[in-house]
Structure formats: structure tokens, C-alpha cells
């Protein structure tokens, strides 16, 4: 073998080992990566009872019913389909009707999603009050925070063009 052939063999072997390692890592992670499915996706895929997955959508207004021993039932919808959810435990503080939710569990034989974990989603504009106050003092203020802020807060002052005063763009 010439030097060039040996070098190409080493490079080819290294690439093969690297590809094999990447394939093994991706195969191992495939089972641990869990995306959430919407009620429409669950209906289309005909998910069999007992298979674990995450269900995401909005809690239907008027569907929340509290029972004994922290038992809760509600419906999760995505605009096209609804799926009843049963959960036993303490719900997150941000959980409420009309709010986004992700529940992890499995369907039972009756088509009810039995959740063992419920996560409430909040919008991406959430900002703790201390951080908002610090940004105000520095002059770096997010323009729509006050408008979406807690009840009782006054809306941000705007200019004639509709832009908030002091907003950094």
C-alpha cells in the first residue's frame, strides 16, 4: 500500500466508526425523545390503548370537573377534536380552562386519556416582576409586557404612531 492509500483507508475507517457511533446514539435517543400529539393527531393515528404519549392542546372552557381525592377530569382540544383527560394529583398553579396544557399518560379502553403528569403552558412573554422593574430602571422595557401584565396594572403609554414610549427596538 502506498502512503496515499493508507491515509485514505484510515480516513474511511474513521468516518465509518464515527457514522456507527452517531447511529447508535440516535437509536438510543429515539425512545427517550417524546413530542406531544394533539387530539386530532391521536384520532388520525388510532393510538392503541396503553401506549404512552404526551397530549397537548387547550383545556376546554366548562369541562373542568373536580372529584374526590384530587381526581380531576377535563377535555383537551385543538380546534378540530377533543379528548377527555382524567388525572389524579395536584394540578400546576398555571392550570386553568382555556390555557395550554401538556399531559403525559396513556389512553384507556374507553378512549379516556389517563394522565399521570400534567404540565401547564404559559406564554413566552412571562417575566417576573423583579426583572421587569429592573428593566424599567435601566430603560430597556419590553413594549407589550404591561399590556399583558397582571390585573390592575396600567397599560403602557404609547406615542401617536402606536409605539410604546421608551421601547427599545
mmCIF file of C-alpha atoms in Angstrom:
data_model
loop_
_atom_site.group_PDB
_atom_site.id
_atom_site.type_symbol
_atom_site.label_atom_id
_atom_site.label_comp_id
_atom_site.label_asym_id
_atom_site.label_seq_id
_atom_site.Cartn_x
_atom_site.Cartn_y
_atom_site.Cartn_z
ATOM 1 C CA UNK A 1 0.000 0.000 0.000
ATOM 2 C CA UNK A 2 1.188 3.468 -0.789
ATOM 3 C CA UNK A 3 1.055 6.331 1.717
ATOM 4 C CA UNK A 4 -1.944 7.826 -0.043
ATOM 5 C CA UNK A 5 -3.884 4.554 0.075
ATOM 6 C CA UNK A 6 -3.072 4.071 3.787
ATOM 7 C CA UNK A 7 -4.201 7.627 4.564
ATOM 8 C CA UNK A 8 -7.469 7.126 2.661
ATOM 9 C CA UNK A 9 -8.064 3.812 4.446
ATOM 10 C CA UNK A 10 -7.570 5.460 7.851
ATOM 11 C CA UNK A 11 -9.861 8.368 6.924
ATOM 12 C CA UNK A 12 -12.516 5.989 5.558
ATOM 13 C CA UNK A 13 -12.310 3.766 8.648
ATOM 14 C CA UNK A 14 -12.575 6.798 10.938
ATOM 15 C CA UNK A 15 -15.651 8.033 9.094
ATOM 16 C CA UNK A 16 -17.236 4.579 9.312
ATOM 17 C CA UNK A 17 -16.614 4.416 13.085
ATOM 18 C CA UNK A 18 -18.000 7.947 13.502
ATOM 19 C CA UNK A 19 -21.127 7.075 11.473
ATOM 20 C CA UNK A 20 -21.654 3.907 13.526
ATOM 21 C CA UNK A 21 -21.315 5.858 16.799
ATOM 22 C CA UNK A 22 -23.781 8.510 15.586
ATOM 23 C CA UNK A 23 -26.262 5.805 14.523
ATOM 24 C CA UNK A 24 -26.028 4.115 17.932
ATOM 25 C CA UNK A 25 -26.567 7.407 19.796
ATOM 26 C CA UNK A 26 -29.559 8.371 17.638
ATOM 27 C CA UNK A 27 -31.077 4.913 18.058
ATOM 28 C CA UNK A 28 -30.707 5.126 21.843
ATOM 29 C CA UNK A 29 -32.264 8.612 21.956
ATOM 30 C CA UNK A 30 -35.188 7.682 19.698
ATOM 31 C CA UNK A 31 -37.144 6.125 22.558
ATOM 32 C CA UNK A 32 -36.466 8.932 25.021
ATOM 33 C CA UNK A 33 -37.497 11.791 22.716
ATOM 34 C CA UNK A 34 -41.192 12.442 23.274
ATOM 35 C CA UNK A 35 -43.135 15.037 21.308
ATOM 36 C CA UNK A 36 -46.714 15.809 22.189
ATOM 37 C CA UNK A 37 -49.631 14.847 19.991
ATOM 38 C CA UNK A 38 -52.797 16.869 19.560
ATOM 39 C CA UNK A 39 -56.270 15.306 19.894
ATOM 40 C CA UNK A 40 -56.614 15.397 16.086
ATOM 41 C CA UNK A 41 -53.327 13.502 15.665
ATOM 42 C CA UNK A 42 -54.457 10.911 18.226
ATOM 43 C CA UNK A 43 -57.706 10.364 16.324
ATOM 44 C CA UNK A 44 -55.917 10.119 12.953
ATOM 45 C CA UNK A 45 -53.219 7.725 14.182
ATOM 46 C CA UNK A 46 -55.678 5.469 16.045
ATOM 47 C CA UNK A 47 -53.352 5.189 19.049
ATOM 48 C CA UNK A 48 -53.879 1.848 20.781
ATOM 49 C CA UNK A 49 -54.831 1.813 24.485
ATOM 50 C CA UNK A 50 -51.913 1.527 26.890
ATOM 51 C CA UNK A 51 -49.318 3.245 24.663
ATOM 52 C CA UNK A 52 -47.695 6.182 26.485
ATOM 53 C CA UNK A 53 -47.503 9.572 24.796
ATOM 54 C CA UNK A 54 -47.879 13.266 25.522
ATOM 55 C CA UNK A 55 -51.115 15.049 24.712
ATOM 56 C CA UNK A 56 -51.098 18.786 24.086
ATOM 57 C CA UNK A 57 -53.815 21.332 23.475
ATOM 58 C CA UNK A 58 -56.129 23.777 25.227
ATOM 59 C CA UNK A 59 -58.277 22.931 28.235
ATOM 60 C CA UNK A 60 -61.876 23.325 27.058
ATOM 61 C CA UNK A 61 -63.791 26.001 28.989
ATOM 62 C CA UNK A 62 -66.536 24.426 31.123
ATOM 63 C CA UNK A 63 -65.025 20.926 31.006
ATOM 64 C CA UNK A 64 -63.051 21.014 34.278
ATOM 65 C CA UNK A 65 -64.633 18.824 36.957
ATOM 66 C CA UNK A 66 -63.034 18.168 40.338
ATOM 67 C CA UNK A 67 -63.782 14.946 42.189
ATOM 68 C CA UNK A 68 -62.772 13.296 45.437
ATOM 69 C CA UNK A 69 -59.144 12.671 46.444
ATOM 70 C CA UNK A 70 -57.638 15.172 43.969
ATOM 71 C CA UNK A 71 -59.314 13.487 40.982
ATOM 72 C CA UNK A 72 -59.816 15.860 38.063
ATOM 73 C CA UNK A 73 -61.368 15.416 34.622
ATOM 74 C CA UNK A 74 -61.247 17.873 31.739
ATOM 75 C CA UNK A 75 -61.182 17.945 27.956
ATOM 76 C CA UNK A 76 -58.211 18.905 25.817
ATOM 77 C CA UNK A 77 -58.992 20.310 22.371
ATOM 78 C CA UNK A 78 -57.019 21.617 19.420
ATOM 79 C CA UNK A 79 -59.814 23.259 17.453
ATOM 80 C CA UNK A 80 -60.785 20.135 15.483
ATOM 81 C CA UNK A 81 -61.061 17.345 18.046
ATOM 82 C CA UNK A 82 -61.486 16.896 21.802
ATOM 83 C CA UNK A 83 -60.124 14.203 24.079
ATOM 84 C CA UNK A 84 -61.290 13.600 27.673
ATOM 85 C CA UNK A 85 -58.482 13.516 30.265
ATOM 86 C CA UNK A 86 -58.549 12.034 33.773
ATOM 87 C CA UNK A 87 -55.852 12.987 36.290
ATOM 88 C CA UNK A 88 -55.353 12.295 39.962
ATOM 89 C CA UNK A 89 -52.976 14.628 41.743
ATOM 90 C CA UNK A 90 -52.135 18.260 42.305
ATOM 91 C CA UNK A 91 -52.501 20.432 39.214
ATOM 92 C CA UNK A 92 -49.914 23.137 38.418
ATOM 93 C CA UNK A 93 -50.684 26.687 39.549
ATOM 94 C CA UNK A 94 -50.929 27.933 35.948
ATOM 95 C CA UNK A 95 -53.534 25.285 35.038
ATOM 96 C CA UNK A 96 -56.944 26.726 34.138
ATOM 97 C CA UNK A 97 -59.645 26.480 31.492
ATOM 98 C CA UNK A 98 -58.711 27.991 28.135
ATOM 99 C CA UNK A 99 -54.989 27.585 28.945
ATOM 100 C CA UNK A 100 -52.469 25.429 27.082
ATOM 101 C CA UNK A 101 -51.617 22.104 28.691
ATOM 102 C CA UNK A 102 -49.389 19.086 28.042
ATOM 103 C CA UNK A 103 -50.370 15.829 29.764
ATOM 104 C CA UNK A 104 -48.351 12.625 29.785
ATOM 105 C CA UNK A 105 -50.020 9.235 30.097
ATOM 106 C CA UNK A 106 -51.934 6.674 28.032
ATOM 107 C CA UNK A 107 -55.380 6.041 26.607
ATOM 108 C CA UNK A 108 -57.586 3.534 28.390
ATOM 109 C CA UNK A 109 -60.007 1.102 26.711
ATOM 110 C CA UNK A 110 -62.833 3.699 26.860
ATOM 111 C CA UNK A 111 -60.837 6.339 24.950
ATOM 112 C CA UNK A 112 -60.120 8.465 28.040
ATOM 113 C CA UNK A 113 -56.571 9.747 28.378
ATOM 114 C CA UNK A 114 -55.307 8.734 31.842
ATOM 115 C CA UNK A 115 -52.646 11.304 32.684
ATOM 116 C CA UNK A 116 -50.022 10.800 35.345
ATOM 117 C CA UNK A 117 -48.303 14.157 34.693
ATOM 118 C CA UNK A 118 -49.906 17.477 33.756
ATOM 119 C CA UNK A 119 -47.850 20.493 32.695
ATOM 120 C CA UNK A 120 -49.436 23.911 32.248
ATOM 121 C CA UNK A 121 -48.014 26.046 29.479
ATOM 122 C CA UNK A 122 -47.577 29.794 29.748
ATOM 123 C CA UNK A 123 -46.915 32.268 27.008
ATOM 124 C CA UNK A 124 -43.373 33.228 26.150
ATOM 125 C CA UNK A 125 -43.867 36.814 27.316
ATOM 126 C CA UNK A 126 -43.816 35.857 31.002
ATOM 127 C CA UNK A 127 -41.425 37.977 33.024
ATOM 128 C CA UNK A 128 -41.022 38.071 36.820
ATOM 129 C CA UNK A 129 -41.941 41.422 38.376
ATOM 130 C CA UNK A 130 -38.421 41.982 39.751
ATOM 131 C CA UNK A 131 -36.903 41.569 36.295
ATOM 132 C CA UNK A 132 -39.492 43.883 34.743
ATOM 133 C CA UNK A 133 -38.768 46.538 37.393
ATOM 134 C CA UNK A 134 -35.017 46.249 36.785
ATOM 135 C CA UNK A 135 -35.556 46.645 33.025
ATOM 136 C CA UNK A 136 -37.709 49.733 33.638
ATOM 137 C CA UNK A 137 -34.946 51.328 35.715
ATOM 138 C CA UNK A 138 -32.364 50.620 33.001
ATOM 139 C CA UNK A 139 -34.614 51.938 30.236
ATOM 140 C CA UNK A 140 -34.814 48.566 28.438
ATOM 141 C CA UNK A 141 -38.506 47.792 28.561
ATOM 142 C CA UNK A 142 -40.355 45.142 26.575
ATOM 143 C CA UNK A 143 -43.139 47.044 24.814
ATOM 144 C CA UNK A 144 -46.111 44.753 25.463
ATOM 145 C CA UNK A 145 -45.317 43.456 28.969
ATOM 146 C CA UNK A 146 -47.587 45.895 30.817
ATOM 147 C CA UNK A 147 -50.470 45.298 28.391
ATOM 148 C CA UNK A 148 -50.325 41.560 29.164
ATOM 149 C CA UNK A 149 -49.233 42.012 32.756
ATOM 150 C CA UNK A 150 -51.156 41.159 35.913
ATOM 151 C CA UNK A 151 -54.644 42.541 36.505
ATOM 152 C CA UNK A 152 -54.637 46.050 37.875
ATOM 153 C CA UNK A 153 -51.506 47.161 36.046
ATOM 154 C CA UNK A 154 -51.861 50.169 33.837
ATOM 155 C CA UNK A 155 -51.249 49.795 30.097
ATOM 156 C CA UNK A 156 -48.029 51.126 28.609
ATOM 157 C CA UNK A 157 -48.050 54.674 27.324
ATOM 158 C CA UNK A 158 -47.930 54.867 23.552
ATOM 159 C CA UNK A 159 -46.943 57.527 21.062
ATOM 160 C CA UNK A 160 -49.145 58.783 18.224
ATOM 161 C CA UNK A 161 -47.720 56.076 15.952
ATOM 162 C CA UNK A 162 -48.826 53.384 18.411
ATOM 163 C CA UNK A 163 -45.293 52.592 19.601
ATOM 164 C CA UNK A 164 -44.714 52.427 23.359
ATOM 165 C CA UNK A 165 -42.623 55.233 24.778
ATOM 166 C CA UNK A 166 -39.140 54.195 25.792
ATOM 167 C CA UNK A 167 -39.343 50.887 23.934
ATOM 168 C CA UNK A 168 -36.047 49.580 22.674
ATOM 169 C CA UNK A 169 -36.252 48.177 19.168
#
